[in-house]
CSV table of C-alpha atoms in Angstrom, one decimal:
chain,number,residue,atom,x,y,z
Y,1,UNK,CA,54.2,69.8,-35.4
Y,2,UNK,CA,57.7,70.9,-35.8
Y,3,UNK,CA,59.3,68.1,-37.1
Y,4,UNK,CA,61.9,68.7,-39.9
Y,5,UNK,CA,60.5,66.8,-43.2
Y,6,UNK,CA,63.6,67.4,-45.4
Y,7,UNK,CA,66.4,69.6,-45.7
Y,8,UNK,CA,68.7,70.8,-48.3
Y,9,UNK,CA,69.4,73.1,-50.9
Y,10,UNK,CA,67.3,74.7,-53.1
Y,11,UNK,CA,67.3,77.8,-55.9
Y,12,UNK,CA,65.3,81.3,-54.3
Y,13,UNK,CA,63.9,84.5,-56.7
Y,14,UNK,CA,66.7,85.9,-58.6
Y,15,UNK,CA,68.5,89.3,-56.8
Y,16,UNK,CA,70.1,91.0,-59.3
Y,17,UNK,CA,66.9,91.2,-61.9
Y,18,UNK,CA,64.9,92.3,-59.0
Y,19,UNK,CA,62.9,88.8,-58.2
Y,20,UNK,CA,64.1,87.8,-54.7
Y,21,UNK,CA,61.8,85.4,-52.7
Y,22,UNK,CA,60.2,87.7,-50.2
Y,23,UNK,CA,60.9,86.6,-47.0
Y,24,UNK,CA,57.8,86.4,-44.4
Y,25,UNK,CA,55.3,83.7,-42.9
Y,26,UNK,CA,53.1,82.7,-45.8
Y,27,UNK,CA,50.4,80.4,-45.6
Y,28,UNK,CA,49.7,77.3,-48.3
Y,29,UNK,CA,47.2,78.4,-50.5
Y,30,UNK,CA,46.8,74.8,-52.6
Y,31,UNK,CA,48.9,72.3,-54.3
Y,32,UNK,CA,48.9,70.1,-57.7
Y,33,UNK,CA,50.5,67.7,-59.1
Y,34,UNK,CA,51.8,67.8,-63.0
Y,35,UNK,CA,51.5,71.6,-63.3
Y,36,UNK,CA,52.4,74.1,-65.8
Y,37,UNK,CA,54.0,77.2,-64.6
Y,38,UNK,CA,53.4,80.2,-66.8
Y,39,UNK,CA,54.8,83.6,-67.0
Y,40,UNK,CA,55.7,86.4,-69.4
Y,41,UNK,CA,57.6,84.2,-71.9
Y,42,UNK,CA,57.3,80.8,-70.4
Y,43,UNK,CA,55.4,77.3,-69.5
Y,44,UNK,CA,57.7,75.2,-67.1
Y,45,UNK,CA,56.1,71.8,-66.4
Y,46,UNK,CA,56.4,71.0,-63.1
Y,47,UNK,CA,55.4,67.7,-61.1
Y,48,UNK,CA,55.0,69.3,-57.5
Y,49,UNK,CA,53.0,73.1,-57.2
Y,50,UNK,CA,52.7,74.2,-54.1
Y,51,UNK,CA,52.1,78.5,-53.9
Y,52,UNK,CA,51.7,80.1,-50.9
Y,53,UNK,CA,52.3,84.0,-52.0
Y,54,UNK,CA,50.3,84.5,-55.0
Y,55,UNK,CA,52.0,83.4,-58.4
Y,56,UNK,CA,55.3,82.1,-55.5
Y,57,UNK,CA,55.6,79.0,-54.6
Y,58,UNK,CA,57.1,75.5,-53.9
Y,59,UNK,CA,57.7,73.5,-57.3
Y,60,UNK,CA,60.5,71.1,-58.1
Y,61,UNK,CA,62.6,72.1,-61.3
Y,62,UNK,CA,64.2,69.6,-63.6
Y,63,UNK,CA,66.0,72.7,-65.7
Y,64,UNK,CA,67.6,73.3,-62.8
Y,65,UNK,CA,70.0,69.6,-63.6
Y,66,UNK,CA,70.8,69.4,-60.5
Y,67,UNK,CA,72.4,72.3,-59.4
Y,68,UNK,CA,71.0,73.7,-56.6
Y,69,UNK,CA,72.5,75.9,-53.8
Y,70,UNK,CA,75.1,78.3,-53.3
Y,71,UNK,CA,74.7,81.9,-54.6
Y,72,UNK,CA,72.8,80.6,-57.8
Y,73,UNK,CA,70.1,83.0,-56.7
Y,74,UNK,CA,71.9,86.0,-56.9
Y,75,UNK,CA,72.2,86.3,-61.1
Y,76,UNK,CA,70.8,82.9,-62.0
Y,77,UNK,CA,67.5,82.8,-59.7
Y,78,UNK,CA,63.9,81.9,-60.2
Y,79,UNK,CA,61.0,84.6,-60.9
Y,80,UNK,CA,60.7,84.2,-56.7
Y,81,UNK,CA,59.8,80.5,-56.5
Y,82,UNK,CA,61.3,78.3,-54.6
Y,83,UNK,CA,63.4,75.8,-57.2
Y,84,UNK,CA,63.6,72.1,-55.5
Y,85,UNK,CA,65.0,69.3,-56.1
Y,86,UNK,CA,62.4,66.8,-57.0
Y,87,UNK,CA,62.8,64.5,-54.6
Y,88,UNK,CA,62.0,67.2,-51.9
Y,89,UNK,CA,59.5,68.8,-53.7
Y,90,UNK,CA,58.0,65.2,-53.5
Y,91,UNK,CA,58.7,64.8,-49.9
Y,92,UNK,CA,57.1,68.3,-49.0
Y,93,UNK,CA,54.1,67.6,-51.3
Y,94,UNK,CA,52.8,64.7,-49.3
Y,95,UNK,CA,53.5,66.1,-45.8
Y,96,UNK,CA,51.7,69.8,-46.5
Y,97,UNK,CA,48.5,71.1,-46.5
Y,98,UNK,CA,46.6,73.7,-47.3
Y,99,UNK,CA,46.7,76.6,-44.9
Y,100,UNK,CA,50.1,75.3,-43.1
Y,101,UNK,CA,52.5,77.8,-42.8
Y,102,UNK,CA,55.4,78.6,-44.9
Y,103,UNK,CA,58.4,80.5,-43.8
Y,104,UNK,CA,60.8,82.3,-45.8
Y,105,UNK,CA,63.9,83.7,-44.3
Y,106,UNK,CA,67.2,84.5,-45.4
């Protein structure tokens, strides 16, 4: 309804190995709670899942200790999640649904 849920700083797809967050309107496709994340490589537990572009989503990341913001995206970036803390990742879990849009800009 247009009300800002949260704000802050977060961790997009990593540029330089080719994995930038796409940018466009996406649309919720589910969410879970206590997730595992699996790629070429790797499981990442999560506690928050929330994809909206295929294998791309929402998802809070503890490996992340903290550090979130700034250009850690450009050499140090996700597979194109979005990396939240997991406070907001908890905040956005409750308030979203499926089908709501998601935006992605840069």
């Amino acid at each position: 309804n247009g009300e800002v849920i949260t704000q802050g700083n977060v961790v997009t797809g990593n540029v330089s190995q080719g994995h930038a967050t796409p940018a466009g309107v996406y649309k919720l496709d589910w969410k879970a709670k206590d997730y595992v994340l699996r790629g070429q490589g790797y499981a990442s537990p999560v506690n928050f899942w929330m994809p909206f572009n295929g294998g791309i989503g929402l998802h809070d990341a503890s490996w992340r200790n903290g550090q979130f913001g700034g250009s850690i995206y450009l050499t140090n970036g996700s597979h194109g999640c979005v990396n939240l803390p997991l406070e907001k990742a908890a905040m956005i879990f409750d308030k979203i649904e499926k089908a709501m849009p998601v935006v992605c800009y840069y």
